[in-house]
XYZ file of C-alpha atoms in Angstrom:
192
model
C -2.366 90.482 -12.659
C -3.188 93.610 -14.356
C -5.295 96.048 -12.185
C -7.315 97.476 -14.925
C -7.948 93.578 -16.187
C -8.431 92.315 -12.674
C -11.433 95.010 -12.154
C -13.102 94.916 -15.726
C -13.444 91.053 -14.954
C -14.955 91.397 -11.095
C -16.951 94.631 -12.456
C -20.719 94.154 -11.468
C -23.273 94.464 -14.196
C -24.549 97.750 -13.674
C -27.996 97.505 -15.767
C -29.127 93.798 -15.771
C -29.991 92.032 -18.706
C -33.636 91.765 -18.316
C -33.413 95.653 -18.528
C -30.853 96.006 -21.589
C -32.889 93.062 -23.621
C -36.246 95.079 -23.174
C -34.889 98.124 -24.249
C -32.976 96.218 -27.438
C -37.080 94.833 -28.132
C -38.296 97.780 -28.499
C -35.223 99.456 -30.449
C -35.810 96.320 -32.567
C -39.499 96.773 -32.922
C -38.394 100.373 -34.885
C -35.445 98.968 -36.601
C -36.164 95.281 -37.546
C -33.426 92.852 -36.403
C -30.917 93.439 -39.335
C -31.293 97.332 -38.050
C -30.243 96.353 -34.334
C -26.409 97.400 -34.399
C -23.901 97.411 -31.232
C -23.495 101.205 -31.988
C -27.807 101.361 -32.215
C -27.932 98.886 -28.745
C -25.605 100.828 -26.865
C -27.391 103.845 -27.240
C -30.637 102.453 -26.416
C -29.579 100.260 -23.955
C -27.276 103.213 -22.011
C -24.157 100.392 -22.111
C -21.639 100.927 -24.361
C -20.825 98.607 -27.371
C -17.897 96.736 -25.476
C -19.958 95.760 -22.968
C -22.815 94.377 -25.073
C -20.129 92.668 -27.256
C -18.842 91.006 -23.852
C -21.995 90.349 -22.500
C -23.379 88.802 -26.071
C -20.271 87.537 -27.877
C -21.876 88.325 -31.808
C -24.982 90.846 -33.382
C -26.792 87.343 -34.232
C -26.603 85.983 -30.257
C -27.815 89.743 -29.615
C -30.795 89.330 -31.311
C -31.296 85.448 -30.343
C -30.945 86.739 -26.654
C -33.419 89.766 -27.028
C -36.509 87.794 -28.970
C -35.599 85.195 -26.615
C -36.793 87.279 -23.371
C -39.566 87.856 -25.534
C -40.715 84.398 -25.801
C -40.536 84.188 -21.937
C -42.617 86.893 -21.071
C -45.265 85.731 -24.186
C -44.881 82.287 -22.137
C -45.741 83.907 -19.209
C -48.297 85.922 -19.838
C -49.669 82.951 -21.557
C -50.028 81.186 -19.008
C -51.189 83.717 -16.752
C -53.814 84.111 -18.833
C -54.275 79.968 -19.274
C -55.144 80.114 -14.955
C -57.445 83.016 -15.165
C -59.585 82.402 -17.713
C -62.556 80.260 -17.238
C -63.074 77.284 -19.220
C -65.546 77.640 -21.500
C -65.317 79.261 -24.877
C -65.918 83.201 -24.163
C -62.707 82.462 -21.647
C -60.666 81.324 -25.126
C -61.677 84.701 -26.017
C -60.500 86.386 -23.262
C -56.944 84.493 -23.253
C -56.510 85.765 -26.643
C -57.357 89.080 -26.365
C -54.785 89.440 -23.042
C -52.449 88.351 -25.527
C -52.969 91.717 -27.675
C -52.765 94.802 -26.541
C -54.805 96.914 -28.336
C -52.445 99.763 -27.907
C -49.834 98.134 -29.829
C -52.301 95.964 -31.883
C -51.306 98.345 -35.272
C -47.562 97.971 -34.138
C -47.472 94.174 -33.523
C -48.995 93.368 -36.659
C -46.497 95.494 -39.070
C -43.730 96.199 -37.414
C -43.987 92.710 -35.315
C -43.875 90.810 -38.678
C -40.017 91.519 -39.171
C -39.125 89.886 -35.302
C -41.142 86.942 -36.705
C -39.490 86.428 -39.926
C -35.892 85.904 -37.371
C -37.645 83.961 -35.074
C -38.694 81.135 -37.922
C -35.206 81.809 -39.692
C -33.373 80.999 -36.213
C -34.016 77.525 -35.539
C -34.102 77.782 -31.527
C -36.382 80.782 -31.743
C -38.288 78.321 -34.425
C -39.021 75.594 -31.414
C -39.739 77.992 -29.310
C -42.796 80.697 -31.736
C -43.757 76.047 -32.178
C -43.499 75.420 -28.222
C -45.389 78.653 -27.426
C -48.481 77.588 -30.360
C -48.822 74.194 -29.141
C -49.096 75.587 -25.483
C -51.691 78.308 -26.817
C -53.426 75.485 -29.095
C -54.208 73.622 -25.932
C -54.912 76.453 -23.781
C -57.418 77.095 -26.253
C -58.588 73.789 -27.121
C -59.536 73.007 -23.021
C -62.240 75.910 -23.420
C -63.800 74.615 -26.409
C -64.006 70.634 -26.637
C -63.922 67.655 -23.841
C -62.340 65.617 -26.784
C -58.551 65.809 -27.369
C -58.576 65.496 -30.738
C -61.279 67.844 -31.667
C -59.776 70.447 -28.486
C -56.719 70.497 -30.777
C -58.720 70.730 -34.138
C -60.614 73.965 -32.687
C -57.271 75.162 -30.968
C -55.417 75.558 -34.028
C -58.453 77.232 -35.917
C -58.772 79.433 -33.536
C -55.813 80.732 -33.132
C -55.221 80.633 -36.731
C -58.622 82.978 -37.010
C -57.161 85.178 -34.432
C -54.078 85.794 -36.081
C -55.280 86.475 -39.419
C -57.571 88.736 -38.102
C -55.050 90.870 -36.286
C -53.041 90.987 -39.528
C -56.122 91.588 -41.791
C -57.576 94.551 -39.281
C -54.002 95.944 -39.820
C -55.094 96.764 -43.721
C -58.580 98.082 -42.753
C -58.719 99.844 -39.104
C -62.360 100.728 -39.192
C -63.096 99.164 -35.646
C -60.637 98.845 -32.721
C -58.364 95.450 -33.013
C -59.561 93.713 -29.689
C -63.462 94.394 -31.356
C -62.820 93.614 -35.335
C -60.801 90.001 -33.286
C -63.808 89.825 -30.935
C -66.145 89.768 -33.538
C -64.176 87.532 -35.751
C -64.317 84.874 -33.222
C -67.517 85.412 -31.714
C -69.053 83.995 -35.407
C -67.005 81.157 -35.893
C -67.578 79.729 -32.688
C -71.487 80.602 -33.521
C -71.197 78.619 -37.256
C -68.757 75.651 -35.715
């Protein structure tokens, strides 16, 4: 066997995914997906464009793989969140606003919106954005109803509330995100 072949196939990843995905998000985050490039990942990601081709096969898997690792660490933090918070309707609140970081709030809801317009044109990061709103809808729905059906009902208003907010504040920043979303839900739960 070759010696050069025999050692780029036993070669040890030297930066590990985890690491080269969250630097592709963010590079991503600037550029929108169609703007993530090998020659654009490479750079940001300190591998070189072979290697990200080997690792990821296609620009399209790229991408997949990068909002993927998103997903997880939304998952996660969702459910973090989901064991912390008490159950009662101020802890829905609190879930929520752990889910938005009001340092990025401005960020997530402009640049944020062209990562979601891949993940519902990609139909596995589709079922997952679906997988990650159901699991929200009844995180949310536990703090605010004893009935299932009516948890549910108030789980998807309120996170429908939540995220128009967020996207609304983004056209009028007079008030910090977390207080303009705090507000917001603060007096619908008060009229519901």
């Amino acid at each position: 066997m070759n010696v050069r072949l025999y050692l780029a196939m036993t070669r040890r990843k030297t930066i590990p995914d985890e690491q080269v995905l969250d630097a592709l998000f963010e590079l991503m985050m600037k550029t929108g997906p169609d703007g993530l490039t090998f020659a654009r990942a490479a750079k940001a990601s300190g591998l070189s464009a072979a290697t990200l081709v080997q690792r990821y096969g296609n620009r399209e898997r790229l991408v997949e793989a990068t909002l993927l690792q998103a997903w997880d660490r939304l998952d996660a933090e969702t459910k973090a969140a989901d064991l912390e918070e008490d159950l009662s309707p101020e802890g829905a609140i609190k879930l929520l606003l752990r889910l938005m970081s009001p340092d990025t709030a401005e960020r997530d809801a402009t640049d944020g919106l062209l990562l979601l317009r891949e993940d519902i044109r990609n139909p596995r990061l589709r079922e997952r954005g679906a997988a990650w709103g159901r699991a929200l809808v009844s995180a949310l729905g536990r703090r605010l109803s004893s009935d299932p059906q009516e948890a549910n009902t108030l789980g998807w208003q309120m996170v429908a509330l939540w995220q128009g907010t967020h996207t609304w504040w983004a056209f009028d920043q007079t008030v910090a995100a977390d207080r303009a979303i705090r507000q917001a839900l603060e007096a619908w739960l008060k009229r519901r």
